[in-house]
Amino acid sequence: MAFTKLNPHTKHREFSGLPGAIGITIGLPILITFFALVTNETYSLQGINLDIPAIVAQLPQSKQAWIELCFNKSCWIVYLSWFFVLVGLDHILPGKIMHGVELRDGTRLEYKINGMAMSSTLIVLILGRLYQSEGYYLPELQFIYDNQLELTIVTIIFSFMLAVFVYLISFIPLRKPNGFKTNERVLSVNGNTGNPIYDWFIGRELNPRIGNWDIKLFCELRPGMLLWLLINLSCIHQQYHTNNGQVTDSLILVNVLQAFYIFDGVLNEDGLLTMIDVTTDGFGFMLSFGDLAWVPWAYSLQARYLTIPGNEIILGKFNLCLILAIKIIGFYIFRSANKQKSDFRQGKLNHLKSIPTKTGSKLLIDGWWGLSQHINYLGDWLIGWSWCLPTGFQTPLTYFYVVYFGSLLLHRQIRDDAKCAGKYGKDWEEYKKRVPYKIIPYVY
Ligand code: NDP
């Protein structure tokens, strides 16, 4: 295993190293499979008492039945078609070319940003299919609703295989333009331990690509995020066709709020180019599974829960407005705080108070960034609450998202604190004295 100047040996291991990597690789796929088993018409989740034997009884009881579940032909054909049609669209749809941050080999990768064209194409296709349909019945959406467990398994296996693929190609030297001293790929600073399982999990190569097509950026915002949208729509479709054309306000609200979040992400994809996922994290099982399986199947839990007969919730105008207000406040904090930092970094807000650092860049201690070190995380977390509250208080499981996302943000804050302490040294200590709260002002 070669560790070179370009790709130094990774010493620090995230998630407690190998045990954490193995735990997540086994645990999270089981969790989303569990979600599929408790949000269906056979076992409808109610309260906190889980009938484990009844849940497990839904799983195949023989080896043959397991094989049929994992390799369900029609689900594989549908999923592969979905994935590769999106790949094709990504290639042919127009977009603006943007550059990523400078990499350790001095290059800056080109990215095609075509989220707008992709979203418009998908919306036009869905509206076109609805217009053609008889009684607004779309077999594609029904297929998704009827095959949640099978499709969950397909996305897990596919993300596993994709992670193997990108791990293997990370060893193939790249042909670089003349003048480059090395033909090594740029690896992630976190994914070059030399332990194959850990590196496969965390992501060995920083930006795996086939030609100019960037696998990581594509997976972050296309097949999983848009599948999440389709799963949510399939829930409305199901309720509409089984409930005399009626759809509850709670299910509509979850759909609208999450669709807004999905399109906001897809339409602002250039923002991702400077985020830790693209600049620092390698693409391995963690991201592959996260993007392709976890996002669609864990984030759609609320809509799937609300579709099951018996779980319907009518919010009424007051509750609906209250939840909407939480969403608007959360989104306002999230968007304006991120914009303030980005504008400040571009030299646009020089009237705001800041402290200089020895690296040359300043740290903002005013406006949103005077309230806490990651006020934007608070906004994002409030958005998460607005997705869970429409499910009422019948079961804590539908609040899984805010617990999970809260832990993710806490972990991210710790990672970012370590990164900034390393980068800014004493200036970071000074910054933390001036802005003592980490996420929630006056609380934490
Ligand atoms: P931040 O947007 O908080 O960015 C942190 C970086 O900003 C630091 O590393 C530092 O980078 C710079 N910085 C920190 N403090 C200051 C300051 N006071 N003044 C100027 N620059 C500062 O974190 P993330 O990148 O983690 O998150 C970005 C957004 O993405 C957030 O809104 C978050 O909620 C969201 N998010 C969403 C997730 C999801 O799954 N939906 C997951 C994770 C994040 P530098 O080296 O440039 O100084």
PDB file of N, CA, C and O in Angstrom, residues 388-434:
ATOM      1  N   CYS A 388     -41.622  16.141  11.143  1.00  0.00           N
ATOM      2  CA  CYS A 388     -42.064  15.088  12.072  1.00  0.00           C
ATOM      3  C   CYS A 388     -43.393  15.439  12.736  1.00  0.00           C
ATOM      4  O   CYS A 388     -44.234  14.559  12.956  1.00  0.00           O
ATOM      5  N   LEU A 389     -43.588  16.719  13.053  1.00  0.00           N
ATOM      6  CA  LEU A 389     -44.793  17.115  13.791  1.00  0.00           C
ATOM      7  C   LEU A 389     -46.106  16.739  13.073  1.00  0.00           C
ATOM      8  O   LEU A 389     -47.080  16.406  13.751  1.00  0.00           O
ATOM      9  N   PRO A 390     -46.178  16.759  11.735  1.00  0.00           N
ATOM     10  CA  PRO A 390     -47.447  16.378  11.102  1.00  0.00           C
ATOM     11  C   PRO A 390     -47.878  14.942  11.417  1.00  0.00           C
ATOM     12  O   PRO A 390     -49.033  14.570  11.181  1.00  0.00           O
ATOM     13  N   THR A 391     -46.977  14.110  11.954  1.00  0.00           N
ATOM     14  CA  THR A 391     -47.358  12.722  12.249  1.00  0.00           C
ATOM     15  C   THR A 391     -48.001  12.601  13.627  1.00  0.00           C
ATOM     16  O   THR A 391     -48.316  11.492  14.073  1.00  0.00           O
ATOM     17  N   GLY A 392     -48.194  13.749  14.317  1.00  0.00           N
ATOM     18  CA  GLY A 392     -48.852  13.707  15.624  1.00  0.00           C
ATOM     19  C   GLY A 392     -47.971  13.031  16.664  1.00  0.00           C
ATOM     20  O   GLY A 392     -46.746  12.956  16.506  1.00  0.00           O
ATOM     21  N   PHE A 393     -48.643  12.516  17.697  1.00  0.00           N
ATOM     22  CA  PHE A 393     -47.857  11.936  18.800  1.00  0.00           C
ATOM     23  C   PHE A 393     -48.276  10.494  19.068  1.00  0.00           C
ATOM     24  O   PHE A 393     -48.378  10.047  20.198  1.00  0.00           O
ATOM     25  N   GLN A 394     -48.541   9.759  18.002  1.00  0.00           N
ATOM     26  CA  GLN A 394     -49.006   8.377  18.175  1.00  0.00           C
ATOM     27  C   GLN A 394     -47.851   7.418  18.431  1.00  0.00           C
ATOM     28  O   GLN A 394     -48.017   6.395  19.061  1.00  0.00           O
ATOM     29  N   THR A 395     -46.697   7.745  17.879  1.00  0.00           N
ATOM     30  CA  THR A 395     -45.520   6.891  18.063  1.00  0.00           C
ATOM     31  C   THR A 395     -44.256   7.756  18.040  1.00  0.00           C
ATOM     32  O   THR A 395     -44.181   8.708  17.266  1.00  0.00           O
ATOM     33  N   PRO A 396     -43.262   7.415  18.865  1.00  0.00           N
ATOM     34  CA  PRO A 396     -42.021   8.199  18.819  1.00  0.00           C
ATOM     35  C   PRO A 396     -41.198   7.915  17.564  1.00  0.00           C
ATOM     36  O   PRO A 396     -40.311   8.674  17.200  1.00  0.00           O
ATOM     37  N   LEU A 397     -41.517   6.808  16.891  1.00  0.00           N
ATOM     38  CA  LEU A 397     -40.648   6.403  15.780  1.00  0.00           C
ATOM     39  C   LEU A 397     -40.600   7.434  14.647  1.00  0.00           C
ATOM     40  O   LEU A 397     -39.574   7.610  13.995  1.00  0.00           O
ATOM     41  N   THR A 398     -41.714   8.136  14.455  1.00  0.00           N
ATOM     42  CA  THR A 398     -41.724   9.115  13.355  1.00  0.00           C
ATOM     43  C   THR A 398     -40.880  10.350  13.721  1.00  0.00           C
ATOM     44  O   THR A 398     -40.665  11.211  12.886  1.00  0.00           O
ATOM     45  N   TYR A 399     -40.413  10.401  14.991  1.00  0.00           N
ATOM     46  CA  TYR A 399     -39.511  11.501  15.395  1.00  0.00           C
ATOM     47  C   TYR A 399     -38.057  11.064  15.289  1.00  0.00           C
ATOM     48  O   TYR A 399     -37.159  11.772  15.726  1.00  0.00           O
ATOM     49  N   PHE A 400     -37.892   9.892  14.728  1.00  0.00           N
ATOM     50  CA  PHE A 400     -36.547   9.360  14.540  1.00  0.00           C
ATOM     51  C   PHE A 400     -35.654  10.393  13.845  1.00  0.00           C
ATOM     52  O   PHE A 400     -34.498  10.579  14.198  1.00  0.00           O
ATOM     53  N   TYR A 401     -36.224  11.085  12.828  1.00  0.00           N
ATOM     54  CA  TYR A 401     -35.389  11.984  12.021  1.00  0.00           C
ATOM     55  C   TYR A 401     -34.743  13.078  12.866  1.00  0.00           C
ATOM     56  O   TYR A 401     -33.552  13.355  12.713  1.00  0.00           O
ATOM     57  N   VAL A 402     -35.512  13.716  13.770  1.00  0.00           N
ATOM     58  CA  VAL A 402     -34.906  14.829  14.518  1.00  0.00           C
ATOM     59  C   VAL A 402     -33.837  14.334  15.493  1.00  0.00           C
ATOM     60  O   VAL A 402     -32.873  15.032  15.772  1.00  0.00           O
ATOM     61  N   VAL A 403     -34.011  13.107  15.996  1.00  0.00           N
ATOM     62  CA  VAL A 403     -33.005  12.553  16.910  1.00  0.00           C
ATOM     63  C   VAL A 403     -31.732  12.238  16.113  1.00  0.00           C
ATOM     64  O   VAL A 403     -30.615  12.631  16.467  1.00  0.00           O
ATOM     65  N   TYR A 404     -31.930  11.554  14.992  1.00  0.00           N
ATOM     66  CA  TYR A 404     -30.788  11.191  14.147  1.00  0.00           C
ATOM     67  C   TYR A 404     -30.074  12.450  13.639  1.00  0.00           C
ATOM     68  O   TYR A 404     -28.857  12.569  13.726  1.00  0.00           O
ATOM     69  N   PHE A 405     -30.844  13.399  13.121  1.00  0.00           N
ATOM     70  CA  PHE A 405     -30.229  14.576  12.505  1.00  0.00           C
ATOM     71  C   PHE A 405     -29.557  15.444  13.566  1.00  0.00           C
ATOM     72  O   PHE A 405     -28.483  16.009  13.330  1.00  0.00           O
ATOM     73  N   GLY A 406     -30.177  15.509  14.755  1.00  0.00           N
ATOM     74  CA  GLY A 406     -29.556  16.244  15.859  1.00  0.00           C
ATOM     75  C   GLY A 406     -28.198  15.634  16.190  1.00  0.00           C
ATOM     76  O   GLY A 406     -27.200  16.349  16.365  1.00  0.00           O
ATOM     77  N   SER A 407     -28.122  14.293  16.257  1.00  0.00           N
ATOM     78  CA  SER A 407     -26.836  13.638  16.577  1.00  0.00           C
ATOM     79  C   SER A 407     -25.825  13.892  15.461  1.00  0.00           C
ATOM     80  O   SER A 407     -24.640  14.121  15.719  1.00  0.00           O
ATOM     81  N   LEU A 408     -26.321  13.841  14.205  1.00  0.00           N
ATOM     82  CA  LEU A 408     -25.412  14.087  13.069  1.00  0.00           C
ATOM     83  C   LEU A 408     -24.813  15.492  13.160  1.00  0.00           C
ATOM     84  O   LEU A 408     -23.617  15.689  12.965  1.00  0.00           O
ATOM     85  N   LEU A 409     -25.660  16.465  13.495  1.00  0.00           N
ATOM     86  CA  LEU A 409     -25.174  17.849  13.575  1.00  0.00           C
ATOM     87  C   LEU A 409     -24.216  18.041  14.751  1.00  0.00           C
ATOM     88  O   LEU A 409     -23.228  18.764  14.643  1.00  0.00           O
ATOM     89  N   LEU A 410     -24.493  17.340  15.873  1.00  0.00           N
ATOM     90  CA  LEU A 410     -23.578  17.430  17.020  1.00  0.00           C
ATOM     91  C   LEU A 410     -22.210  16.865  16.637  1.00  0.00           C
ATOM     92  O   LEU A 410     -21.165  17.433  16.939  1.00  0.00           O
ATOM     93  N   HIS A 411     -22.237  15.721  15.949  1.00  0.00           N
ATOM     94  CA  HIS A 411     -20.996  15.081  15.511  1.00  0.00           C
ATOM     95  C   HIS A 411     -20.252  15.982  14.528  1.00  0.00           C
ATOM     96  O   HIS A 411     -19.031  16.148  14.589  1.00  0.00           O
ATOM     97  N   ARG A 412     -21.018  16.611  13.649  1.00  0.00           N
ATOM     98  CA  ARG A 412     -20.424  17.494  12.645  1.00  0.00           C
ATOM     99  C   ARG A 412     -19.796  18.726  13.308  1.00  0.00           C
ATOM    100  O   ARG A 412     -18.744  19.192  12.890  1.00  0.00           O
ATOM    101  N   GLN A 413     -20.461  19.211  14.346  1.00  0.00           N
ATOM    102  CA  GLN A 413     -19.912  20.371  15.070  1.00  0.00           C
ATOM    103  C   GLN A 413     -18.564  20.000  15.696  1.00  0.00           C
ATOM    104  O   GLN A 413     -17.609  20.778  15.643  1.00  0.00           O
ATOM    105  N   ILE A 414     -18.488  18.789  16.255  1.00  0.00           N
ATOM    106  CA  ILE A 414     -17.227  18.355  16.893  1.00  0.00           C
ATOM    107  C   ILE A 414     -16.124  18.229  15.836  1.00  0.00           C
ATOM    108  O   ILE A 414     -14.995  18.677  16.017  1.00  0.00           O
ATOM    109  N   ARG A 415     -16.489  17.643  14.686  1.00  0.00           N
ATOM    110  CA  ARG A 415     -15.518  17.495  13.582  1.00  0.00           C
ATOM    111  C   ARG A 415     -15.026  18.861  13.112  1.00  0.00           C
ATOM    112  O   ARG A 415     -13.851  19.075  12.870  1.00  0.00           O
ATOM    113  N   ASP A 416     -15.980  19.794  12.971  1.00  0.00           N
ATOM    114  CA  ASP A 416     -15.623  21.115  12.454  1.00  0.00           C
ATOM    115  C   ASP A 416     -14.782  21.884  13.470  1.00  0.00           C
ATOM    116  O   ASP A 416     -13.853  22.607  13.092  1.00  0.00           O
ATOM    117  N   ASP A 417     -15.086  21.687  14.751  1.00  0.00           N
ATOM    118  CA  ASP A 417     -14.313  22.347  15.806  1.00  0.00           C
ATOM    119  C   ASP A 417     -12.859  21.865  15.735  1.00  0.00           C
ATOM    120  O   ASP A 417     -11.919  22.673  15.803  1.00  0.00           O
ATOM    121  N   ALA A 418     -12.683  20.546  15.558  1.00  0.00           N
ATOM    122  CA  ALA A 418     -11.321  19.992  15.479  1.00  0.00           C
ATOM    123  C   ALA A 418     -10.612  20.532  14.242  1.00  0.00           C
ATOM    124  O   ALA A 418      -9.435  20.921  14.280  1.00  0.00           O
ATOM    125  N   LYS A 419     -11.359  20.595  13.135  1.00  0.00           N
ATOM    126  CA  LYS A 419     -10.762  21.111  11.887  1.00  0.00           C
ATOM    127  C   LYS A 419     -10.317  22.565  12.062  1.00  0.00           C
ATOM    128  O   LYS A 419      -9.178  22.932  11.721  1.00  0.00           O
ATOM    129  N   CYS A 420     -11.196  23.400  12.632  1.00  0.00           N
ATOM    130  CA  CYS A 420     -10.879  24.826  12.773  1.00  0.00           C
ATOM    131  C   CYS A 420      -9.798  25.052  13.830  1.00  0.00           C
ATOM    132  O   CYS A 420      -8.970  25.959  13.681  1.00  0.00           O
ATOM    133  N   ALA A 421      -9.786  24.218  14.885  1.00  0.00           N
ATOM    134  CA  ALA A 421      -8.735  24.356  15.906  1.00  0.00           C
ATOM    135  C   ALA A 421      -7.378  24.105  15.250  1.00  0.00           C
ATOM    136  O   ALA A 421      -6.400  24.812  15.512  1.00  0.00           O
ATOM    137  N   GLY A 422      -7.330  23.104  14.357  1.00  0.00           N
ATOM    138  CA  GLY A 422      -6.081  22.791  13.654  1.00  0.00           C
ATOM    139  C   GLY A 422      -5.694  23.913  12.695  1.00  0.00           C
ATOM    140  O   GLY A 422      -4.529  24.276  12.580  1.00  0.00           O
ATOM    141  N   LYS A 423      -6.702  24.468  12.033  1.00  0.00           N
ATOM    142  CA  LYS A 423      -6.419  25.484  11.003  1.00  0.00           C
ATOM    143  C   LYS A 423      -6.092  26.850  11.618  1.00  0.00           C
ATOM    144  O   LYS A 423      -5.163  27.518  11.186  1.00  0.00           O
ATOM    145  N   TYR A 424      -6.856  27.256  12.643  1.00  0.00           N
ATOM    146  CA  TYR A 424      -6.717  28.619  13.163  1.00  0.00           C
ATOM    147  C   TYR A 424      -5.951  28.728  14.487  1.00  0.00           C
ATOM    148  O   TYR A 424      -5.642  29.843  14.920  1.00  0.00           O
ATOM    149  N   GLY A 425      -5.701  27.591  15.144  1.00  0.00           N
ATOM    150  CA  GLY A 425      -4.915  27.593  16.393  1.00  0.00           C
ATOM    151  C   GLY A 425      -5.493  28.531  17.443  1.00  0.00           C
ATOM    152  O   GLY A 425      -6.683  28.471  17.765  1.00  0.00           O
ATOM    153  N   LYS A 426      -4.630  29.429  17.951  1.00  0.00           N
ATOM    154  CA  LYS A 426      -5.034  30.334  19.056  1.00  0.00           C
ATOM    155  C   LYS A 426      -6.195  31.247  18.657  1.00  0.00           C
ATOM    156  O   LYS A 426      -7.019  31.618  19.488  1.00  0.00           O
ATOM    157  N   ASP A 427      -6.245  31.613  17.371  1.00  0.00           N
ATOM    158  CA  ASP A 427      -7.333  32.489  16.921  1.00  0.00           C
ATOM    159  C   ASP A 427      -8.695  31.819  17.108  1.00  0.00           C
ATOM    160  O   ASP A 427      -9.704  32.470  17.346  1.00  0.00           O
ATOM    161  N   TRP A 428      -8.691  30.504  16.948  1.00  0.00           N
ATOM    162  CA  TRP A 428      -9.944  29.760  17.126  1.00  0.00           C
ATOM    163  C   TRP A 428     -10.371  29.785  18.601  1.00  0.00           C
ATOM    164  O   TRP A 428     -11.555  29.910  18.921  1.00  0.00           O
ATOM    165  N   GLU A 429      -9.390  29.699  19.490  1.00  0.00           N
ATOM    166  CA  GLU A 429      -9.686  29.786  20.930  1.00  0.00           C
ATOM    167  C   GLU A 429     -10.305  31.148  21.240  1.00  0.00           C
ATOM    168  O   GLU A 429     -11.288  31.254  21.963  1.00  0.00           O
ATOM    169  N   GLU A 430      -9.720  32.184  20.655  1.00  0.00           N
ATOM    170  CA  GLU A 430     -10.225  33.543  20.859  1.00  0.00           C
ATOM    171  C   GLU A 430     -11.661  33.650  20.309  1.00  0.00           C
ATOM    172  O   GLU A 430     -12.555  34.203  20.957  1.00  0.00           O
ATOM    173  N   TYR A 431     -11.854  33.070  19.132  1.00  0.00           N
ATOM    174  CA  TYR A 431     -13.182  33.090  18.505  1.00  0.00           C
ATOM    175  C   TYR A 431     -14.224  32.438  19.429  1.00  0.00           C
ATOM    176  O   TYR A 431     -15.326  32.949  19.636  1.00  0.00           O
ATOM    177  N   LYS A 432     -13.834  31.301  20.032  1.00  0.00           N
ATOM    178  CA  LYS A 432     -14.790  30.575  20.884  1.00  0.00           C
ATOM    179  C   LYS A 432     -15.102  31.348  22.168  1.00  0.00           C
ATOM    180  O   LYS A 432     -16.165  31.168  22.749  1.00  0.00           O
ATOM    181  N   LYS A 433     -14.154  32.187  22.590  1.00  0.00           N
ATOM    182  CA  LYS A 433     -14.449  33.034  23.759  1.00  0.00           C
ATOM    183  C   LYS A 433     -15.483  34.090  23.372  1.00  0.00           C
ATOM    184  O   LYS A 433     -16.363  34.430  24.137  1.00  0.00           O
ATOM    185  N   ARG A 434     -15.369  34.599  22.145  1.00  0.00           N
ATOM    186  CA  ARG A 434     -16.281  35.657  21.701  1.00  0.00           C
ATOM    187  C   ARG A 434     -17.661  35.087  21.336  1.00  0.00           C
ATOM    188  O   ARG A 434     -18.668  35.760  21.496  1.00  0.00           O
TER     189      ARG A 434
END
